[in-house]
Amino acid sequence: MSAFRPPAVPLVTVDPYFSVWSAADRLTDDFTRHWTGQRHAMTGLIRIDGTVWRFAGLVEPDAARYYTEPPAMKQKELRVTPLSSVYAFEAAGVALTVRFTTPLLPDDLPVLSRPASYVAFEARSVDGRPHDVRLYFDVTGEWCVDRPHQKVVWERTDSGGLALLRMSHEEQAYLNRSGDDLRIDWGHFYLAARRSGRLAGTAVGLSGMRKSFVREGTALSGEPPAMPRAVADGWPAMAAEFDFGAVGAEPVRELAVLAYDDVYAVEYFGDKLQAYWKKSGQTAEEMIAAAFSEYDALMKRCEAFDRELLAAGTRAGGSRYADLLALAYRQAIAAHKLVTGPDGELLFLSKECYSNGCMATVDVSYPSVPLFLLYNPALVKAMVRPVFRYAESGAWPFEFAPHDIGQYPLGNGQVYSGNAREGQMPVEECGNMLIMTAAVCLAEGAADFAAAHLELLRRWADYLREHGLDPENQLCTDDFAGHLARNANLSVKAVMGVASFALLREMAGDAAEAERYRQAAREMAAVWRALADDGDHTKLAFGQDGTWSLKYNLVWDRLFGTGLFDDATLRRETAWYLSRRNRYGTPLDNRASYTKADWLVWAASLSEDAACFEQLIEPLWQMLNDTPDRVPFSDWTDTVTARQVGFQHRSVVGGIFIRLLQERGIRKTAHK
């Protein structure tokens, strides 16, 4: 087994609706689950010389009426890389490797957007003797409904050299509602395999298929049930069966593809939009065929990407930092949907998972951008573009930046706080938008993107000059902590927002305006140092002696090279964070024992000392390894107990890449 035990393992990770994980130490210990925790089952069985073993999932609850549950293969290893999760099993002289890969390559948006995920099987003999091997793999109708009482229909089609099974909710009501703890119940779910000599076929009807495979060695006997059929009524499923034949020391390989065509992906200010992969008119069948034909080439690219990222992460922050990056990568992307806008523009829309389900949330995009600045800044522009459109449309009533554009998947205007002024985050969101815009322009080496929104950006910068240095009682991105007046970390964000506008004007060639805003930022920073000083650290809030907090927003001063806050202040801060460290991390501030994973890595990145950075982030690795809460990477956890406080599957874990971004430098960092 791997030395690192993820709380949940990413298996099929494409977007907020098509994201399934294993929340157990072994793939056979539990049903696989949607990131929300609801069961989205897959089951894998292997028949070795007539004896059946189980390598994935569990059988349905009433299986005992039909057959004895096959014993689990011994899981020898689990390895999680940025793009793959690889399980190694062994039983009866046969080694089985099962590799789950979603090729989320950041420099290839058609592939990144493609809703197709690979499950690759490899069997070989390890005892020097040949073995007769057959393999069975199924997925249930749970994957295409919100609740198991809903009914599904299905069909099989053959396309070229592929066998395709398709299952769908009987009622196709696209984009019928929004919310957080919801699963998709429109569109079409696919299981596909090559019609090779070793593929025996595919069928529908769960109990009968598994019973037949266990008893007779094939899943194809019996008739499929009548449809439509409620998912909870016998758990209708799609299955593939592979005949590996006599397996010796030379590996035998087979491949399945799981795919989901949502038909319509999101609603965007009244327009129903399709996913980016459809922009050239590609059908689902063509998309799946492309996934098969490009598999070998894509796997080489994925393996190269994994090697490079993990090596860079180890150099930047040690092997445990690399483990964090590997677990965070697919989650950060799969909490988004890539679509083409009404005018052909690229939109990368986040879902605020297990928070409130908001869409394109500004203070969720802000922590996530380090990953995307590193690998494709166009995706950062695609995150903030919807917010600019909304703020410039006349529908947004305030002089500061909005929090969101709706609740996923319906982006028709902000839902947070019901648009009441007292529930807004004015300093937070203005600072976030200015910093993200400056960051993406620096990464691309041009300010053209900002020029189209110059007046709005100037308005937000002026708002921060007037209201940001000593903030009134208001929320910040850590809204779970409640309102706070004179928030010192929020004040840093205001300073960096003003400095960001200065950088944008400098890049645009307006030296005079750039100097005015740069000087304003300098003056704000000087006042901040006096107000925040509390001896060997800085305060949580101005006027509150004996308090403290993680000043994670300071990291942009290092990244931008603006030099507004002196090195001595940053050294004192990181030394203080080390002194306040608990077993599972340094708390967010003195008010509670919880922390935020993204902010903790940002705070650790204030240190230029590698040992200090590793000491601050090691407890985060330990929390993930030890937590009893088996959910996708939670960014809000307790530093004493390792328990999840809230949140899971959020895009903010992209912020963990900030140390890697810092090492490479932000200016023109994108891979071309």
PDB file of N, CA and C in Angstrom, residues 540-613:
ATOM      1  N   LEU A 540      -5.051  39.906  14.413  1.00  0.00           N
ATOM      2  CA  LEU A 540      -6.229  39.485  13.655  1.00  0.00           C
ATOM      3  C   LEU A 540      -6.975  40.699  13.123  1.00  0.00           C
ATOM      4  N   ALA A 541      -7.175  41.689  13.995  1.00  0.00           N
ATOM      5  CA  ALA A 541      -7.905  42.905  13.629  1.00  0.00           C
ATOM      6  C   ALA A 541      -7.246  44.091  14.312  1.00  0.00           C
ATOM      7  N   PHE A 542      -7.240  45.218  13.657  1.00  0.00           N
ATOM      8  CA  PHE A 542      -6.649  46.422  14.227  1.00  0.00           C
ATOM      9  C   PHE A 542      -7.354  46.763  15.545  1.00  0.00           C
ATOM     10  N   GLY A 543      -6.551  47.078  16.540  1.00  0.00           N
ATOM     11  CA  GLY A 543      -7.110  47.424  17.838  1.00  0.00           C
ATOM     12  C   GLY A 543      -7.322  46.242  18.754  1.00  0.00           C
ATOM     13  N   GLN A 544      -7.074  45.023  18.254  1.00  0.00           N
ATOM     14  CA  GLN A 544      -7.268  43.820  19.076  1.00  0.00           C
ATOM     15  C   GLN A 544      -5.907  43.220  19.434  1.00  0.00           C
ATOM     16  N   ASP A 545      -5.313  43.726  20.489  1.00  0.00           N
ATOM     17  CA  ASP A 545      -4.017  43.228  20.932  1.00  0.00           C
ATOM     18  C   ASP A 545      -4.131  41.770  21.374  1.00  0.00           C
ATOM     19  N   GLY A 546      -3.043  41.022  21.181  1.00  0.00           N
ATOM     20  CA  GLY A 546      -3.015  39.636  21.614  1.00  0.00           C
ATOM     21  C   GLY A 546      -3.752  38.672  20.708  1.00  0.00           C
ATOM     22  N   THR A 547      -4.114  39.122  19.522  1.00  0.00           N
ATOM     23  CA  THR A 547      -4.785  38.255  18.549  1.00  0.00           C
ATOM     24  C   THR A 547      -3.850  37.999  17.374  1.00  0.00           C
ATOM     25  N   TRP A 548      -4.226  37.059  16.519  1.00  0.00           N
ATOM     26  CA  TRP A 548      -3.391  36.760  15.346  1.00  0.00           C
ATOM     27  C   TRP A 548      -4.217  36.024  14.296  1.00  0.00           C
ATOM     28  N   SER A 549      -3.695  35.968  13.093  1.00  0.00           N
ATOM     29  CA  SER A 549      -4.325  35.223  12.003  1.00  0.00           C
ATOM     30  C   SER A 549      -3.295  34.941  10.929  1.00  0.00           C
ATOM     31  N   LEU A 550      -3.589  33.968  10.079  1.00  0.00           N
ATOM     32  CA  LEU A 550      -2.748  33.699   8.912  1.00  0.00           C
ATOM     33  C   LEU A 550      -2.925  34.832   7.907  1.00  0.00           C
ATOM     34  N   LYS A 551      -1.855  35.523   7.587  1.00  0.00           N
ATOM     35  CA  LYS A 551      -1.925  36.640   6.630  1.00  0.00           C
ATOM     36  C   LYS A 551      -1.616  36.117   5.222  1.00  0.00           C
ATOM     37  N   TYR A 552      -2.467  35.227   4.766  1.00  0.00           N
ATOM     38  CA  TYR A 552      -2.206  34.550   3.507  1.00  0.00           C
ATOM     39  C   TYR A 552      -2.225  35.487   2.308  1.00  0.00           C
ATOM     40  N   ASN A 553      -2.945  36.619   2.408  1.00  0.00           N
ATOM     41  CA  ASN A 553      -2.998  37.535   1.271  1.00  0.00           C
ATOM     42  C   ASN A 553      -1.656  38.207   0.987  1.00  0.00           C
ATOM     43  N   LEU A 554      -0.725  38.162   1.950  1.00  0.00           N
ATOM     44  CA  LEU A 554       0.604  38.747   1.737  1.00  0.00           C
ATOM     45  C   LEU A 554       1.380  38.035   0.634  1.00  0.00           C
ATOM     46  N   VAL A 555       0.989  36.808   0.287  1.00  0.00           N
ATOM     47  CA  VAL A 555       1.776  36.048  -0.670  1.00  0.00           C
ATOM     48  C   VAL A 555       1.866  36.742  -2.023  1.00  0.00           C
ATOM     49  N   TRP A 556       0.862  37.569  -2.366  1.00  0.00           N
ATOM     50  CA  TRP A 556       0.894  38.236  -3.676  1.00  0.00           C
ATOM     51  C   TRP A 556       1.975  39.312  -3.738  1.00  0.00           C
ATOM     52  N   ASP A 557       2.354  39.868  -2.603  1.00  0.00           N
ATOM     53  CA  ASP A 557       3.466  40.820  -2.600  1.00  0.00           C
ATOM     54  C   ASP A 557       4.753  40.115  -3.026  1.00  0.00           C
ATOM     55  N   ARG A 558       4.931  38.880  -2.567  1.00  0.00           N
ATOM     56  CA  ARG A 558       6.086  38.093  -3.007  1.00  0.00           C
ATOM     57  C   ARG A 558       5.957  37.720  -4.486  1.00  0.00           C
ATOM     58  N   LEU A 559       4.786  37.239  -4.891  1.00  0.00           N
ATOM     59  CA  LEU A 559       4.609  36.785  -6.275  1.00  0.00           C
ATOM     60  C   LEU A 559       4.750  37.924  -7.282  1.00  0.00           C
ATOM     61  N   PHE A 560       4.197  39.083  -6.956  1.00  0.00           N
ATOM     62  CA  PHE A 560       4.234  40.223  -7.871  1.00  0.00           C
ATOM     63  C   PHE A 560       5.545  41.004  -7.787  1.00  0.00           C
ATOM     64  N   GLY A 561       6.321  40.764  -6.718  1.00  0.00           N
ATOM     65  CA  GLY A 561       7.562  41.518  -6.542  1.00  0.00           C
ATOM     66  C   GLY A 561       7.339  42.979  -6.262  1.00  0.00           C
ATOM     67  N   THR A 562       6.217  43.313  -5.612  1.00  0.00           N
ATOM     68  CA  THR A 562       5.881  44.723  -5.371  1.00  0.00           C
ATOM     69  C   THR A 562       6.598  45.302  -4.157  1.00  0.00           C
ATOM     70  N   GLY A 563       7.112  44.465  -3.248  1.00  0.00           N
ATOM     71  CA  GLY A 563       7.934  44.938  -2.148  1.00  0.00           C
ATOM     72  C   GLY A 563       7.253  45.898  -1.193  1.00  0.00           C
ATOM     73  N   LEU A 564       5.974  45.742  -0.981  1.00  0.00           N
ATOM     74  CA  LEU A 564       5.235  46.641  -0.090  1.00  0.00           C
ATOM     75  C   LEU A 564       5.382  46.242   1.379  1.00  0.00           C
ATOM     76  N   PHE A 565       5.656  44.987   1.636  1.00  0.00           N
ATOM     77  CA  PHE A 565       5.772  44.488   3.003  1.00  0.00           C
ATOM     78  C   PHE A 565       7.175  43.895   3.170  1.00  0.00           C
ATOM     79  N   ASP A 566       7.879  44.328   4.201  1.00  0.00           N
ATOM     80  CA  ASP A 566       9.295  43.975   4.334  1.00  0.00           C
ATOM     81  C   ASP A 566       9.481  42.515   4.723  1.00  0.00           C
ATOM     82  N   ASP A 567      10.669  41.996   4.405  1.00  0.00           N
ATOM     83  CA  ASP A 567      10.988  40.599   4.681  1.00  0.00           C
ATOM     84  C   ASP A 567      10.948  40.285   6.169  1.00  0.00           C
ATOM     85  N   ALA A 568      11.327  41.244   7.001  1.00  0.00           N
ATOM     86  CA  ALA A 568      11.335  41.000   8.447  1.00  0.00           C
ATOM     87  C   ALA A 568       9.929  40.692   8.950  1.00  0.00           C
ATOM     88  N   THR A 569       8.933  41.393   8.421  1.00  0.00           N
ATOM     89  CA  THR A 569       7.539  41.134   8.808  1.00  0.00           C
ATOM     90  C   THR A 569       7.133  39.718   8.415  1.00  0.00           C
ATOM     91  N   LEU A 570       7.497  39.305   7.215  1.00  0.00           N
ATOM     92  CA  LEU A 570       7.123  37.974   6.747  1.00  0.00           C
ATOM     93  C   LEU A 570       7.836  36.890   7.549  1.00  0.00           C
ATOM     94  N   ARG A 571       9.110  37.126   7.917  1.00  0.00           N
ATOM     95  CA  ARG A 571       9.831  36.138   8.729  1.00  0.00           C
ATOM     96  C   ARG A 571       9.196  35.999  10.113  1.00  0.00           C
ATOM     97  N   ARG A 572       8.817  37.133  10.709  1.00  0.00           N
ATOM     98  CA  ARG A 572       8.156  37.058  12.018  1.00  0.00           C
ATOM     99  C   ARG A 572       6.843  36.304  11.918  1.00  0.00           C
ATOM    100  N   GLU A 573       6.102  36.547  10.846  1.00  0.00           N
ATOM    101  CA  GLU A 573       4.813  35.880  10.678  1.00  0.00           C
ATOM    102  C   GLU A 573       4.976  34.357  10.589  1.00  0.00           C
ATOM    103  N   THR A 574       5.878  33.896   9.726  1.00  0.00           N
ATOM    104  CA  THR A 574       6.009  32.448   9.556  1.00  0.00           C
ATOM    105  C   THR A 574       6.573  31.787  10.810  1.00  0.00           C
ATOM    106  N   ALA A 575       7.445  32.486  11.528  1.00  0.00           N
ATOM    107  CA  ALA A 575       7.923  31.940  12.808  1.00  0.00           C
ATOM    108  C   ALA A 575       6.766  31.813  13.796  1.00  0.00           C
ATOM    109  N   TRP A 576       5.870  32.780  13.785  1.00  0.00           N
ATOM    110  CA  TRP A 576       4.699  32.723  14.653  1.00  0.00           C
ATOM    111  C   TRP A 576       3.789  31.561  14.277  1.00  0.00           C
ATOM    112  N   TYR A 577       3.580  31.361  12.961  1.00  0.00           N
ATOM    113  CA  TYR A 577       2.720  30.262  12.523  1.00  0.00           C
ATOM    114  C   TYR A 577       3.287  28.914  12.970  1.00  0.00           C
ATOM    115  N   LEU A 578       4.609  28.775  12.925  1.00  0.00           N
ATOM    116  CA  LEU A 578       5.227  27.546  13.409  1.00  0.00           C
ATOM    117  C   LEU A 578       4.986  27.350  14.903  1.00  0.00           C
ATOM    118  N   SER A 579       5.047  28.446  15.638  1.00  0.00           N
ATOM    119  CA  SER A 579       4.865  28.343  17.094  1.00  0.00           C
ATOM    120  C   SER A 579       3.427  28.003  17.466  1.00  0.00           C
ATOM    121  N   ARG A 580       2.470  28.259  16.585  1.00  0.00           N
ATOM    122  CA  ARG A 580       1.051  27.992  16.850  1.00  0.00           C
ATOM    123  C   ARG A 580       0.581  26.688  16.202  1.00  0.00           C
ATOM    124  N   ARG A 581       1.483  25.952  15.625  1.00  0.00           N
ATOM    125  CA  ARG A 581       1.124  24.747  14.874  1.00  0.00           C
ATOM    126  C   ARG A 581       0.605  23.655  15.810  1.00  0.00           C
ATOM    127  N   ASN A 582      -0.514  23.039  15.427  1.00  0.00           N
ATOM    128  CA  ASN A 582      -1.037  21.856  16.094  1.00  0.00           C
ATOM    129  C   ASN A 582      -0.663  20.615  15.280  1.00  0.00           C
ATOM    130  N   ARG A 583      -1.076  19.457  15.732  1.00  0.00           N
ATOM    131  CA  ARG A 583      -0.706  18.216  15.041  1.00  0.00           C
ATOM    132  C   ARG A 583      -1.155  18.225  13.591  1.00  0.00           C
ATOM    133  N   TYR A 584      -2.323  18.811  13.315  1.00  0.00           N
ATOM    134  CA  TYR A 584      -2.870  18.759  11.966  1.00  0.00           C
ATOM    135  C   TYR A 584      -2.942  20.136  11.309  1.00  0.00           C
ATOM    136  N   GLY A 585      -2.062  21.043  11.708  1.00  0.00           N
ATOM    137  CA  GLY A 585      -1.969  22.321  11.018  1.00  0.00           C
ATOM    138  C   GLY A 585      -2.018  23.513  11.949  1.00  0.00           C
ATOM    139  N   THR A 586      -1.694  24.656  11.401  1.00  0.00           N
ATOM    140  CA  THR A 586      -1.806  25.917  12.129  1.00  0.00           C
ATOM    141  C   THR A 586      -3.207  26.477  11.930  1.00  0.00           C
ATOM    142  N   PRO A 587      -3.915  26.830  13.000  1.00  0.00           N
ATOM    143  CA  PRO A 587      -5.271  27.372  12.840  1.00  0.00           C
ATOM    144  C   PRO A 587      -5.306  28.630  11.972  1.00  0.00           C
ATOM    145  N   LEU A 588      -6.478  28.898  11.439  1.00  0.00           N
ATOM    146  CA  LEU A 588      -6.668  30.086  10.612  1.00  0.00           C
ATOM    147  C   LEU A 588      -6.433  31.360  11.428  1.00  0.00           C
ATOM    148  N   ASP A 589      -6.876  31.370  12.676  1.00  0.00           N
ATOM    149  CA  ASP A 589      -6.636  32.500  13.572  1.00  0.00           C
ATOM    150  C   ASP A 589      -6.875  32.044  15.007  1.00  0.00           C
ATOM    151  N   ASN A 590      -6.798  32.953  15.934  1.00  0.00           N
ATOM    152  CA  ASN A 590      -6.865  32.609  17.354  1.00  0.00           C
ATOM    153  C   ASN A 590      -8.275  32.271  17.838  1.00  0.00           C
ATOM    154  N   ARG A 591      -9.297  32.429  17.005  1.00  0.00           N
ATOM    155  CA  ARG A 591     -10.674  32.250  17.461  1.00  0.00           C
ATOM    156  C   ARG A 591     -11.130  30.800  17.497  1.00  0.00           C
ATOM    157  N   ALA A 592     -10.471  29.927  16.734  1.00  0.00           N
ATOM    158  CA  ALA A 592     -10.922  28.532  16.651  1.00  0.00           C
ATOM    159  C   ALA A 592      -9.741  27.651  16.268  1.00  0.00           C
ATOM    160  N   SER A 593      -9.915  26.329  16.387  1.00  0.00           N
ATOM    161  CA  SER A 593      -8.824  25.407  16.077  1.00  0.00           C
ATOM    162  C   SER A 593      -8.858  24.920  14.633  1.00  0.00           C
ATOM    163  N   TYR A 594      -9.798  25.383  13.829  1.00  0.00           N
ATOM    164  CA  TYR A 594      -9.844  24.935  12.437  1.00  0.00           C
ATOM    165  C   TYR A 594      -8.890  25.742  11.566  1.00  0.00           C
ATOM    166  N   THR A 595      -8.573  25.157  10.405  1.00  0.00           N
ATOM    167  CA  THR A 595      -7.750  25.853   9.420  1.00  0.00           C
ATOM    168  C   THR A 595      -8.334  25.635   8.039  1.00  0.00           C
ATOM    169  N   LYS A 596      -7.743  26.311   7.065  1.00  0.00           N
ATOM    170  CA  LYS A 596      -8.087  26.136   5.654  1.00  0.00           C
ATOM    171  C   LYS A 596      -6.820  25.689   4.923  1.00  0.00           C
ATOM    172  N   ALA A 597      -6.929  24.591   4.193  1.00  0.00           N
ATOM    173  CA  ALA A 597      -5.750  24.021   3.550  1.00  0.00           C
ATOM    174  C   ALA A 597      -5.101  24.984   2.569  1.00  0.00           C
ATOM    175  N   ASP A 598      -5.907  25.644   1.747  1.00  0.00           N
ATOM    176  CA  ASP A 598      -5.339  26.554   0.762  1.00  0.00           C
ATOM    177  C   ASP A 598      -4.605  27.703   1.427  1.00  0.00           C
ATOM    178  N   TRP A 599      -5.245  28.291   2.432  1.00  0.00           N
ATOM    179  CA  TRP A 599      -4.620  29.439   3.097  1.00  0.00           C
ATOM    180  C   TRP A 599      -3.381  29.024   3.880  1.00  0.00           C
ATOM    181  N   LEU A 600      -3.376  27.827   4.420  1.00  0.00           N
ATOM    182  CA  LEU A 600      -2.203  27.372   5.162  1.00  0.00           C
ATOM    183  C   LEU A 600      -0.995  27.250   4.234  1.00  0.00           C
ATOM    184  N   VAL A 601      -1.208  26.727   3.020  1.00  0.00           N
ATOM    185  CA  VAL A 601      -0.095  26.627   2.069  1.00  0.00           C
ATOM    186  C   VAL A 601       0.337  28.021   1.617  1.00  0.00           C
ATOM    187  N   TRP A 602      -0.602  28.954   1.446  1.00  0.00           N
ATOM    188  CA  TRP A 602      -0.227  30.320   1.087  1.00  0.00           C
ATOM    189  C   TRP A 602       0.601  30.953   2.200  1.00  0.00           C
ATOM    190  N   ALA A 603       0.155  30.763   3.449  1.00  0.00           N
ATOM    191  CA  ALA A 603       0.890  31.337   4.572  1.00  0.00           C
ATOM    192  C   ALA A 603       2.287  30.721   4.669  1.00  0.00           C
ATOM    193  N   ALA A 604       2.394  29.415   4.443  1.00  0.00           N
ATOM    194  CA  ALA A 604       3.704  28.765   4.467  1.00  0.00           C
ATOM    195  C   ALA A 604       4.606  29.296   3.359  1.00  0.00           C
ATOM    196  N   SER A 605       4.011  29.687   2.245  1.00  0.00           N
ATOM    197  CA  SER A 605       4.785  30.186   1.106  1.00  0.00           C
ATOM    198  C   SER A 605       5.346  31.583   1.333  1.00  0.00           C
ATOM    199  N   LEU A 606       4.956  32.230   2.426  1.00  0.00           N
ATOM    200  CA  LEU A 606       5.581  33.511   2.770  1.00  0.00           C
ATOM    201  C   LEU A 606       7.043  33.311   3.147  1.00  0.00           C
ATOM    202  N   SER A 607       7.383  32.092   3.557  1.00  0.00           N
ATOM    203  CA  SER A 607       8.763  31.801   3.949  1.00  0.00           C
ATOM    204  C   SER A 607       9.576  31.397   2.729  1.00  0.00           C
ATOM    205  N   GLU A 608      10.775  31.940   2.650  1.00  0.00           N
ATOM    206  CA  GLU A 608      11.696  31.532   1.593  1.00  0.00           C
ATOM    207  C   GLU A 608      12.577  30.371   2.039  1.00  0.00           C
ATOM    208  N   ASP A 609      12.391  29.946   3.270  1.00  0.00           N
ATOM    209  CA  ASP A 609      13.153  28.838   3.828  1.00  0.00           C
ATOM    210  C   ASP A 609      12.419  27.527   3.570  1.00  0.00           C
ATOM    211  N   ALA A 610      13.062  26.607   2.854  1.00  0.00           N
ATOM    212  CA  ALA A 610      12.405  25.353   2.468  1.00  0.00           C
ATOM    213  C   ALA A 610      11.994  24.539   3.686  1.00  0.00           C
ATOM    214  N   ALA A 611      12.835  24.512   4.710  1.00  0.00           N
ATOM    215  CA  ALA A 611      12.518  23.721   5.903  1.00  0.00           C
ATOM    216  C   ALA A 611      11.291  24.264   6.608  1.00  0.00           C
ATOM    217  N   CYS A 612      11.177  25.589   6.699  1.00  0.00           N
ATOM    218  CA  CYS A 612      10.011  26.210   7.326  1.00  0.00           C
ATOM    219  C   CYS A 612       8.740  25.870   6.554  1.00  0.00           C
ATOM    220  N   PHE A 613       8.802  25.960   5.222  1.00  0.00           N
ATOM    221  CA  PHE A 613       7.637  25.617   4.402  1.00  0.00           C
ATOM    222  C   PHE A 613       7.201  24.183   4.657  1.00  0.00           C
TER     223      PHE A 613
END
